[in-house]
Amino acid sequence: MNSLKRFCCTILALLAALVLTTNTLAGHGEKRAAKQAILLTAFGTSVPQAQKAFDKIEAQARTTFPNTEIRWAFTSKIIRAKLAKQGKHLDSPEEALAKLMADHFTHVAVLSLQTIPGVEFHQLVQNASLFGQMSGGIEKIIVARPLLSSGKDMETVADVLLKNIPERKADDAVIFMGHGTEHHPSDAIYLAMNSIFQQKDPKAYVATVEGMLTVQDIIPKLKEQKVGKIYLVPLMLVAGDHAMNDMAGDEPESWKSILTKNGFVCEPVMKGTAEYPQIVDLWLDHLKTAMAHF
């Protein structure tokens, strides 16, 4: 046998061995019965009152998906550490997905309870996708869209929030507090939301804690409109630290203090978007869309 024939035989033998190995592995990886789960993910909160909003979300989710495993994950390391000191353990999304994989779930829908598709959302999508690429892991994983993902979403949220300030009078203004982000394309969503609020109500505004649109930008317009009372409302999942301190706190840099110094009377509304069932339904509609792919 010449060297060429020996080489060909060696290659054929290796291919045969590879086919045998592949067939053996395929035997161990037989088609599994579908086992679905939902992972609810949020930045998190250590404020007990705000935590009640998460309970409401879970209750609505369990009503909507009564026969599906539902678990939680918080993305904030700081919040998870604070809760751990209180004896409450919350997983990160990655830890929660690893446990779901270990528990042999084949299809997982992740509901991002973020308000906008910012940096945190994109990191969640990136990391979650890796669990769908592991051999013998989760067969299909889909991350549902966050709250403000379309013009229709924005219209719905604006309508709900404007209808839920019952004590507000015609000459009162309202400022909705968004978080804001350094991710400029995502931060532009707050500009779009401000435009939608303005179309619906000239005395309704959006400003952010860490974004381009600030409360200082709105003060000249409020003075032009000669408003007296201003309602301050979180455009955030829960009325947590930002709402308590940056919005309604007594510190000089809080929105309430800044606006009061400018001659306005402020009325904080300590209610996050998760406390409005109609808005939670919108998140759950996004989850239904994701699960329809299973």
Coordinates of C-alpha atoms in Angstrom, one line a residue:
M1 CA 0.0 0.0 0.0
N2 CA 1.5 3.3 -1.0
S3 CA 1.6 6.3 1.2
L4 CA -1.4 7.9 -0.5
K5 CA -3.6 4.9 0.1
R6 CA -2.4 4.7 3.7
F7 CA -3.4 8.3 4.2
C8 CA -6.8 7.8 2.7
C9 CA -7.4 4.8 4.9
T10 CA -6.4 6.7 7.9
I11 CA -8.8 9.6 7.1
L12 CA -11.7 7.1 6.5
A13 CA -10.9 5.4 9.8
L14 CA -11.0 8.8 11.6
L15 CA -14.3 9.7 9.9
A16 CA -15.8 6.4 10.9
A17 CA -14.7 6.9 14.5
L18 CA -16.2 10.5 14.4
V19 CA -19.5 9.2 13.1
L20 CA -19.6 6.5 15.8
T21 CA -18.8 9.1 18.5
T22 CA -21.4 11.5 17.1
N23 CA -24.0 8.7 17.0
T24 CA -23.2 7.7 20.6
L25 CA -23.5 11.3 21.8
A26 CA -26.8 11.6 20.0
G27 CA -28.0 8.6 21.8
H28 CA -27.3 10.3 25.1
G29 CA -28.9 13.6 23.9
E30 CA -32.3 12.1 22.9
K31 CA -35.2 14.5 22.3
R32 CA -36.4 15.7 25.7
A33 CA -39.9 16.5 26.6
A34 CA -40.6 20.2 26.5
K35 CA -40.4 21.9 29.9
Q36 CA -41.1 25.6 30.0
A37 CA -40.2 28.3 32.5
I38 CA -40.4 32.1 32.9
L39 CA -37.7 34.1 34.4
L40 CA -38.7 37.6 35.7
T41 CA -35.8 39.9 35.8
A42 CA -35.5 43.4 37.3
F43 CA -32.8 45.7 38.6
G44 CA -34.2 45.0 42.1
T45 CA -35.0 47.0 45.2
S46 CA -34.2 46.8 48.9
V47 CA -37.2 49.0 49.8
P48 CA -39.9 46.8 51.5
Q49 CA -42.8 49.0 50.2
A50 CA -41.4 48.8 46.7
Q51 CA -41.0 45.1 46.9
K52 CA -44.8 44.8 47.1
A53 CA -44.9 45.8 43.4
F54 CA -42.9 42.7 42.5
D55 CA -45.4 40.6 44.3
K56 CA -48.2 42.1 42.2
I57 CA -46.3 41.4 39.0
E58 CA -45.8 37.8 40.0
A59 CA -49.4 37.4 40.9
Q60 CA -50.5 38.7 37.5
A61 CA -47.9 36.5 35.8
R62 CA -49.1 33.4 37.6
T63 CA -52.7 34.2 36.6
T64 CA -51.7 34.6 33.0
F65 CA -49.4 31.6 32.9
P66 CA -50.9 29.2 35.5
N67 CA -49.0 26.1 34.5
T68 CA -45.6 27.5 34.0
E69 CA -42.7 27.6 36.4
I70 CA -41.9 31.3 37.4
R71 CA -38.7 32.4 39.0
W72 CA -37.0 35.8 39.8
A73 CA -33.6 37.3 39.2
F74 CA -32.2 40.8 40.1
T75 CA -29.5 42.3 38.0
S76 CA -28.1 44.7 40.6
K77 CA -25.2 43.3 42.6
I78 CA -25.6 46.0 45.2
I79 CA -29.3 45.2 45.7
R80 CA -28.6 41.4 45.9
A81 CA -25.9 42.1 48.6
K82 CA -28.2 44.3 50.6
L83 CA -31.0 41.6 50.5
A84 CA -28.5 38.9 51.4
K85 CA -27.7 40.7 54.7
Q86 CA -31.4 40.6 55.4
G87 CA -31.4 36.8 54.8
K88 CA -33.1 37.1 51.4
H89 CA -31.2 35.5 48.6
L90 CA -31.9 36.6 45.0
D91 CA -30.1 35.1 42.0
S92 CA -28.5 37.1 39.2
P93 CA -30.0 36.3 35.8
E94 CA -27.0 34.1 35.0
E95 CA -27.3 32.1 38.3
A96 CA -31.1 31.7 37.7
L97 CA -30.6 30.5 34.2
A98 CA -27.9 28.0 35.3
K99 CA -30.3 26.6 37.9
L100 CA -33.1 26.3 35.2
M101 CA -30.7 24.5 33.0
A102 CA -29.7 22.1 35.9
D103 CA -33.4 21.5 36.5
H104 CA -33.8 20.4 32.9
F105 CA -36.0 23.2 31.6
T106 CA -35.9 23.1 27.8
H107 CA -37.6 26.4 26.9
V108 CA -37.2 29.6 28.9
A109 CA -38.8 33.0 28.4
V110 CA -37.0 35.9 30.1
L111 CA -39.2 38.9 30.9
S112 CA -37.1 42.1 31.2
L113 CA -38.8 44.4 33.6
Q114 CA -36.6 47.3 32.5
T115 CA -38.4 50.4 31.2
I116 CA -36.3 50.9 28.1
P117 CA -34.0 48.6 26.0
G118 CA -30.8 50.2 27.4
V119 CA -27.4 48.8 28.4
E120 CA -28.8 46.5 31.1
F121 CA -31.3 45.0 28.7
H122 CA -28.7 44.4 26.0
Q123 CA -26.4 42.7 28.5
L124 CA -29.2 40.5 29.6
V125 CA -29.9 39.5 25.9
Q126 CA -26.2 38.8 25.3
N127 CA -25.7 36.6 28.4
A128 CA -29.0 34.8 28.0
S129 CA -28.2 33.8 24.5
L130 CA -25.2 31.9 25.7
F131 CA -27.3 29.5 27.7
G132 CA -29.1 28.6 24.4
Q133 CA -25.8 27.7 22.8
M134 CA -24.6 25.2 25.4
S135 CA -24.6 21.5 24.4
G136 CA -27.3 19.7 26.4
G137 CA -28.5 23.0 27.9
I138 CA -31.6 25.1 27.3
E139 CA -32.9 24.3 23.8
K140 CA -34.6 27.7 23.3
I141 CA -34.4 30.9 25.3
I142 CA -36.1 34.2 24.3
V143 CA -35.9 37.6 26.1
A144 CA -39.1 39.5 25.9
R145 CA -39.0 43.2 25.1
P146 CA -39.0 45.8 27.9
L147 CA -41.8 48.2 28.6
L148 CA -41.2 51.1 26.1
S149 CA -40.4 49.1 23.0
S150 CA -42.7 50.8 20.4
G151 CA -44.8 53.9 19.8
K152 CA -47.9 52.0 20.8
D153 CA -46.3 51.0 24.1
M154 CA -45.5 54.6 24.8
E155 CA -49.0 55.7 24.0
T156 CA -50.5 53.1 26.3
V157 CA -48.2 53.9 29.2
A158 CA -48.8 57.7 28.9
D159 CA -52.6 57.2 28.9
V160 CA -52.5 55.0 32.0
L161 CA -50.3 57.3 33.9
L162 CA -52.2 60.5 33.0
K163 CA -55.5 58.9 34.1
N164 CA -54.1 57.9 37.5
I165 CA -53.5 61.3 39.2
P166 CA -57.0 61.8 40.6
E167 CA -56.4 64.9 42.7
R168 CA -54.7 66.8 39.9
K169 CA -56.4 70.0 38.7
A170 CA -56.3 71.6 35.2
D171 CA -53.7 74.1 36.1
D172 CA -51.4 71.6 37.9
A173 CA -48.3 70.2 36.1
V174 CA -46.8 66.7 36.3
I175 CA -43.2 65.6 35.8
F176 CA -42.6 61.9 35.3
M177 CA -39.1 60.8 36.5
G178 CA -37.2 58.4 34.2
H179 CA -33.9 56.9 35.1
G180 CA -32.0 57.9 32.0
T181 CA -28.9 56.2 30.6
E182 CA -25.5 57.0 29.0
H183 CA -26.6 54.8 26.1
H184 CA -27.8 57.7 23.9
P185 CA -29.9 55.8 21.4
S186 CA -31.9 54.3 24.3
D187 CA -32.0 57.6 26.2
A188 CA -33.7 59.2 23.2
I189 CA -36.8 57.1 24.2
Y190 CA -37.3 59.5 27.1
L191 CA -37.3 62.4 24.6
A192 CA -40.0 60.5 22.6
M193 CA -42.0 59.9 25.8
N194 CA -41.8 63.6 26.7
S195 CA -43.1 64.5 23.2
I196 CA -46.0 62.0 23.6
F197 CA -47.0 63.4 27.0
Q198 CA -46.8 67.0 25.6
Q199 CA -49.1 66.1 22.8
K200 CA -51.6 64.6 25.2
D201 CA -51.2 67.3 27.9
P202 CA -49.1 70.5 27.6
K203 CA -48.4 70.5 31.3
A204 CA -47.1 66.9 31.4
Y205 CA -43.3 66.4 31.1
V206 CA -40.6 63.7 31.3
A207 CA -37.2 64.3 32.9
T208 CA -34.5 61.9 33.9
V209 CA -32.0 61.4 36.8
E210 CA -29.0 60.4 34.6
G211 CA -30.1 61.2 31.0
M212 CA -30.0 64.2 28.7
L213 CA -33.4 65.5 29.7
T214 CA -33.2 67.1 33.2
V215 CA -35.6 68.8 35.5
Q216 CA -33.6 72.0 35.0
D217 CA -34.6 71.9 31.3
I218 CA -38.3 72.0 32.3
I219 CA -38.3 74.7 34.9
P220 CA -38.4 77.7 32.4
K221 CA -41.4 76.1 30.7
L222 CA -43.2 75.6 34.0
K223 CA -42.7 79.3 34.8
E224 CA -44.0 80.3 31.5
Q225 CA -47.2 78.3 32.1
K226 CA -47.5 79.8 35.6
V227 CA -48.3 76.5 37.2
G228 CA -48.6 76.3 40.9
K229 CA -48.6 72.7 42.0
I230 CA -46.4 70.0 40.4
Y231 CA -47.0 66.3 40.8
L232 CA -43.8 64.2 40.7
V233 CA -44.4 60.7 39.5
P234 CA -41.9 57.8 38.9
L235 CA -41.6 56.6 35.3
M236 CA -39.8 53.6 36.9
L237 CA -40.8 50.0 37.8
V238 CA -41.0 50.8 41.5
A239 CA -40.9 53.8 43.8
G240 CA -37.5 52.9 45.2
D241 CA -34.4 54.8 46.1
H242 CA -34.5 57.2 43.2
A243 CA -38.1 58.1 43.9
M244 CA -37.6 58.4 47.6
N245 CA -34.3 60.4 47.4
D246 CA -33.7 62.0 44.0
M247 CA -37.4 62.8 43.4
A248 CA -39.1 63.3 46.7
G249 CA -36.2 63.7 49.2
D250 CA -35.4 66.7 51.4
E251 CA -31.8 67.0 50.2
P252 CA -31.0 70.2 48.3
E253 CA -30.4 68.4 45.0
S254 CA -33.7 66.5 45.0
W255 CA -36.3 67.5 42.4
K256 CA -38.7 68.5 45.2
S257 CA -36.1 70.8 46.7
I258 CA -35.1 72.3 43.4
L259 CA -38.7 73.0 42.3
T260 CA -39.7 74.3 45.8
K261 CA -36.8 76.7 45.7
N262 CA -38.1 77.9 42.3
G263 CA -41.5 78.7 43.9
F264 CA -43.5 75.6 43.0
V265 CA -45.5 73.4 45.4
C266 CA -44.6 69.7 44.9
E267 CA -46.8 66.7 45.4
P268 CA -44.8 63.4 45.1
V269 CA -46.7 60.3 44.0
M270 CA -44.9 57.2 45.4
K271 CA -46.2 54.7 42.9
G272 CA -44.1 52.8 40.4
T273 CA -45.3 51.6 37.0
A274 CA -45.5 48.0 38.3
E275 CA -48.4 49.1 40.6
Y276 CA -50.7 49.8 37.6
P277 CA -52.2 46.5 36.4
Q278 CA -52.7 47.9 32.9
I279 CA -49.0 48.6 32.6
V280 CA -48.1 45.2 33.9
D281 CA -50.4 43.7 31.3
L282 CA -48.3 45.4 28.7
W283 CA -45.2 43.7 30.0
L284 CA -47.1 40.4 30.0
D285 CA -48.2 40.9 26.4
H286 CA -44.5 41.1 25.5
L287 CA -44.0 37.9 27.4
K288 CA -46.9 36.2 25.5
T289 CA -45.2 37.3 22.2
A290 CA -42.0 35.6 23.3
M291 CA -43.6 32.4 24.5
A292 CA -45.5 32.1 21.2
H293 CA -42.2 31.1 19.6
F294 CA -42.0 27.9 21.7

